């Protein structure tokens, strides 16, 4: 939800005890935190409160990432049998356009099949809360540092 093309990522809290595995997991968690922030922004600005999120594509090949996302967001993730979402979307629109179905919604309801659902672990969701709050605060906390680095590198 930050429309700031000049913002940059940061790894905060890194110590010598952290390994590549910690950094990898932190990236998955950060992307999941970003998803939660977008959903919270949509809730606050438009009243949108999803009770389930339908997921397709490459992320469906990572059980770890799916579980982290479900835990962070606190909403079940439904995985479609057809993981090629763009192609399926085109087929849904085409089927609706040639009147095989009365609407896009009807076509989607008929053509999208659920493979499985990833349920959030609400204990993990609660455990993620302080880390999510830190993620939210980090954007504002690093803006000045990022701007200073930008001006330094622009001068070189």
mmCIF file of C-alpha atoms in Angstrom, residues 1-154:
data_model
loop_
_atom_site.group_PDB
_atom_site.id
_atom_site.type_symbol
_atom_site.label_atom_id
_atom_site.label_comp_id
_atom_site.label_asym_id
_atom_site.label_seq_id
_atom_site.Cartn_x
_atom_site.Cartn_y
_atom_site.Cartn_z
ATOM 1 C CA UNK A 1 0.000 0.000 0.000
ATOM 2 C CA UNK A 2 3.031 2.284 0.036
ATOM 3 C CA UNK A 3 3.123 3.902 -3.368
ATOM 4 C CA UNK A 4 6.744 4.880 -3.000
ATOM 5 C CA UNK A 5 8.917 3.756 -5.891
ATOM 6 C CA UNK A 6 11.985 4.939 -3.994
ATOM 7 C CA UNK A 7 11.455 2.754 -0.926
ATOM 8 C CA UNK A 8 13.865 -0.109 -0.346
ATOM 9 C CA UNK A 9 13.854 -3.358 1.560
ATOM 10 C CA UNK A 10 15.746 -3.876 4.784
ATOM 11 C CA UNK A 11 16.657 -6.827 6.956
ATOM 12 C CA UNK A 12 16.253 -5.655 10.536
ATOM 13 C CA UNK A 13 17.492 -7.469 13.643
ATOM 14 C CA UNK A 14 20.093 -9.603 11.912
ATOM 15 C CA UNK A 15 22.745 -11.075 14.209
ATOM 16 C CA UNK A 16 25.743 -13.360 13.752
ATOM 17 C CA UNK A 17 23.646 -16.348 14.860
ATOM 18 C CA UNK A 18 21.315 -16.024 11.856
ATOM 19 C CA UNK A 19 21.841 -18.378 8.931
ATOM 20 C CA UNK A 20 20.777 -18.386 5.283
ATOM 21 C CA UNK A 21 17.699 -20.342 6.355
ATOM 22 C CA UNK A 22 16.687 -17.529 8.723
ATOM 23 C CA UNK A 23 17.112 -14.946 5.970
ATOM 24 C CA UNK A 24 15.144 -17.072 3.488
ATOM 25 C CA UNK A 25 12.290 -17.522 5.951
ATOM 26 C CA UNK A 26 12.344 -13.805 6.791
ATOM 27 C CA UNK A 27 11.823 -13.004 3.109
ATOM 28 C CA UNK A 28 8.799 -15.322 2.956
ATOM 29 C CA UNK A 29 7.456 -13.737 6.136
ATOM 30 C CA UNK A 30 8.018 -10.212 4.801
ATOM 31 C CA UNK A 31 6.062 -10.958 1.632
ATOM 32 C CA UNK A 32 3.284 -12.400 3.800
ATOM 33 C CA UNK A 33 3.362 -9.304 6.022
ATOM 34 C CA UNK A 34 3.019 -7.202 2.868
ATOM 35 C CA UNK A 35 -0.048 -9.217 1.880
ATOM 36 C CA UNK A 36 -1.560 -8.639 5.309
ATOM 37 C CA UNK A 37 -0.829 -4.911 5.110
ATOM 38 C CA UNK A 38 -2.583 -4.709 1.728
ATOM 39 C CA UNK A 39 -5.606 -6.592 3.073
ATOM 40 C CA UNK A 40 -5.750 -4.343 6.154
ATOM 41 C CA UNK A 41 -5.553 -1.250 3.941
ATOM 42 C CA UNK A 42 -8.410 -2.588 1.808
ATOM 43 C CA UNK A 43 -10.397 -3.265 4.984
ATOM 44 C CA UNK A 44 -9.761 0.199 6.414
ATOM 45 C CA UNK A 45 -10.421 2.102 3.174
ATOM 46 C CA UNK A 46 -13.175 -0.006 1.579
ATOM 47 C CA UNK A 47 -14.500 -2.339 4.266
ATOM 48 C CA UNK A 48 -13.189 -5.417 2.420
ATOM 49 C CA UNK A 49 -12.833 -8.416 4.769
ATOM 50 C CA UNK A 50 -11.986 -11.641 2.964
ATOM 51 C CA UNK A 51 -12.982 -14.869 4.674
ATOM 52 C CA UNK A 52 -10.844 -16.909 2.263
ATOM 53 C CA UNK A 53 -8.137 -16.145 -0.299
ATOM 54 C CA UNK A 54 -7.929 -18.142 -3.532
ATOM 55 C CA UNK A 55 -4.318 -18.828 -4.520
ATOM 56 C CA UNK A 56 -2.896 -20.037 -7.828
ATOM 57 C CA UNK A 57 0.483 -19.966 -9.521
ATOM 58 C CA UNK A 58 4.043 -20.604 -8.451
ATOM 59 C CA UNK A 59 3.551 -19.945 -4.743
ATOM 60 C CA UNK A 60 1.357 -23.061 -4.575
ATOM 61 C CA UNK A 61 4.508 -25.155 -4.928
ATOM 62 C CA UNK A 62 5.792 -23.961 -1.542
ATOM 63 C CA UNK A 63 3.916 -25.524 1.387
ATOM 64 C CA UNK A 64 6.052 -23.491 3.804
ATOM 65 C CA UNK A 65 5.206 -20.157 2.171
ATOM 66 C CA UNK A 66 1.509 -21.048 1.982
ATOM 67 C CA UNK A 67 1.371 -21.900 5.680
ATOM 68 C CA UNK A 68 3.310 -18.773 6.651
ATOM 69 C CA UNK A 69 0.910 -16.631 4.597
ATOM 70 C CA UNK A 70 -2.177 -18.275 6.090
ATOM 71 C CA UNK A 71 -0.733 -17.840 9.596
ATOM 72 C CA UNK A 72 0.272 -14.196 9.084
ATOM 73 C CA UNK A 73 -2.965 -13.147 7.370
ATOM 74 C CA UNK A 74 -5.190 -15.287 9.594
ATOM 75 C CA UNK A 75 -7.396 -16.370 6.688
ATOM 76 C CA UNK A 76 -7.648 -19.775 4.970
ATOM 77 C CA UNK A 77 -5.983 -20.099 1.569
ATOM 78 C CA UNK A 78 -7.786 -22.108 -1.127
ATOM 79 C CA UNK A 79 -5.547 -23.598 -3.768
ATOM 80 C CA UNK A 80 -7.025 -24.198 -7.183
ATOM 81 C CA UNK A 81 -6.508 -27.448 -9.089
ATOM 82 C CA UNK A 82 -5.464 -25.402 -12.131
ATOM 83 C CA UNK A 83 -2.421 -23.445 -10.963
ATOM 84 C CA UNK A 84 -2.144 -21.483 -14.234
ATOM 85 C CA UNK A 85 -4.386 -18.607 -13.156
ATOM 86 C CA UNK A 86 -3.944 -16.377 -16.247
ATOM 87 C CA UNK A 87 -4.937 -19.162 -18.638
ATOM 88 C CA UNK A 88 -7.868 -20.204 -16.484
ATOM 89 C CA UNK A 89 -8.992 -16.579 -16.214
ATOM 90 C CA UNK A 90 -8.896 -16.229 -19.997
ATOM 91 C CA UNK A 91 -10.922 -19.429 -20.375
ATOM 92 C CA UNK A 92 -13.488 -18.156 -17.859
ATOM 93 C CA UNK A 93 -13.844 -14.843 -19.712
ATOM 94 C CA UNK A 94 -14.083 -16.595 -23.079
ATOM 95 C CA UNK A 95 -16.721 -19.037 -21.830
ATOM 96 C CA UNK A 96 -18.753 -16.143 -20.493
ATOM 97 C CA UNK A 97 -18.303 -14.099 -23.694
ATOM 98 C CA UNK A 98 -19.658 -16.875 -25.913
ATOM 99 C CA UNK A 99 -22.546 -17.389 -23.472
ATOM 100 C CA UNK A 100 -21.608 -20.859 -22.234
ATOM 101 C CA UNK A 101 -22.358 -19.313 -18.837
ATOM 102 C CA UNK A 102 -24.716 -16.437 -18.011
ATOM 103 C CA UNK A 103 -21.974 -14.416 -16.262
ATOM 104 C CA UNK A 104 -18.305 -14.331 -15.412
ATOM 105 C CA UNK A 105 -19.221 -15.250 -11.832
ATOM 106 C CA UNK A 106 -21.159 -18.306 -12.991
ATOM 107 C CA UNK A 107 -18.291 -19.368 -15.255
ATOM 108 C CA UNK A 108 -15.773 -18.988 -12.429
ATOM 109 C CA UNK A 109 -17.953 -20.912 -10.002
ATOM 110 C CA UNK A 110 -18.220 -23.752 -12.506
ATOM 111 C CA UNK A 111 -14.671 -23.771 -13.858
ATOM 112 C CA UNK A 112 -12.532 -23.124 -10.767
ATOM 113 C CA UNK A 113 -11.983 -26.281 -8.747
ATOM 114 C CA UNK A 114 -10.413 -26.227 -5.293
ATOM 115 C CA UNK A 115 -7.545 -28.638 -4.731
ATOM 116 C CA UNK A 116 -7.066 -28.045 -1.015
ATOM 117 C CA UNK A 117 -7.335 -25.448 1.729
ATOM 118 C CA UNK A 118 -4.516 -24.239 3.972
ATOM 119 C CA UNK A 119 -5.970 -23.299 7.352
ATOM 120 C CA UNK A 120 -4.211 -20.682 9.469
ATOM 121 C CA UNK A 121 -2.726 -21.724 12.778
ATOM 122 C CA UNK A 122 -4.196 -19.017 14.995
ATOM 123 C CA UNK A 123 -1.559 -19.596 17.687
ATOM 124 C CA UNK A 124 1.119 -18.831 15.064
ATOM 125 C CA UNK A 125 -0.989 -15.858 13.897
ATOM 126 C CA UNK A 126 -0.861 -14.391 17.405
ATOM 127 C CA UNK A 127 2.878 -15.130 17.669
ATOM 128 C CA UNK A 128 3.501 -13.220 14.414
ATOM 129 C CA UNK A 129 1.727 -10.088 15.714
ATOM 130 C CA UNK A 130 4.744 -8.262 17.259
ATOM 131 C CA UNK A 131 6.834 -9.052 14.163
ATOM 132 C CA UNK A 132 4.078 -7.768 11.888
ATOM 133 C CA UNK A 133 3.845 -4.535 13.911
ATOM 134 C CA UNK A 134 7.632 -4.125 13.595
ATOM 135 C CA UNK A 135 7.309 -4.698 9.830
ATOM 136 C CA UNK A 136 4.675 -1.950 9.603
ATOM 137 C CA UNK A 137 6.812 0.456 11.657
ATOM 138 C CA UNK A 138 9.989 -0.265 9.657
ATOM 139 C CA UNK A 139 8.783 1.584 6.536
ATOM 140 C CA UNK A 140 8.554 4.932 8.321
ATOM 141 C CA UNK A 141 11.637 4.233 10.435
ATOM 142 C CA UNK A 142 13.871 3.649 7.402
ATOM 143 C CA UNK A 143 12.606 6.389 5.061
ATOM 144 C CA UNK A 144 15.233 8.902 6.165
ATOM 145 C CA UNK A 145 18.081 6.385 5.932
ATOM 146 C CA UNK A 146 16.963 5.300 2.463
ATOM 147 C CA UNK A 147 16.751 8.928 1.302
ATOM 148 C CA UNK A 148 20.253 9.638 2.645
ATOM 149 C CA UNK A 149 21.667 6.591 0.867
ATOM 150 C CA UNK A 150 19.903 7.592 -2.342
ATOM 151 C CA UNK A 151 21.440 11.046 -2.269
ATOM 152 C CA UNK A 152 24.878 9.578 -1.505
ATOM 153 C CA UNK A 153 24.752 7.091 -4.381
ATOM 154 C CA UNK A 154 23.293 9.686 -6.764
#
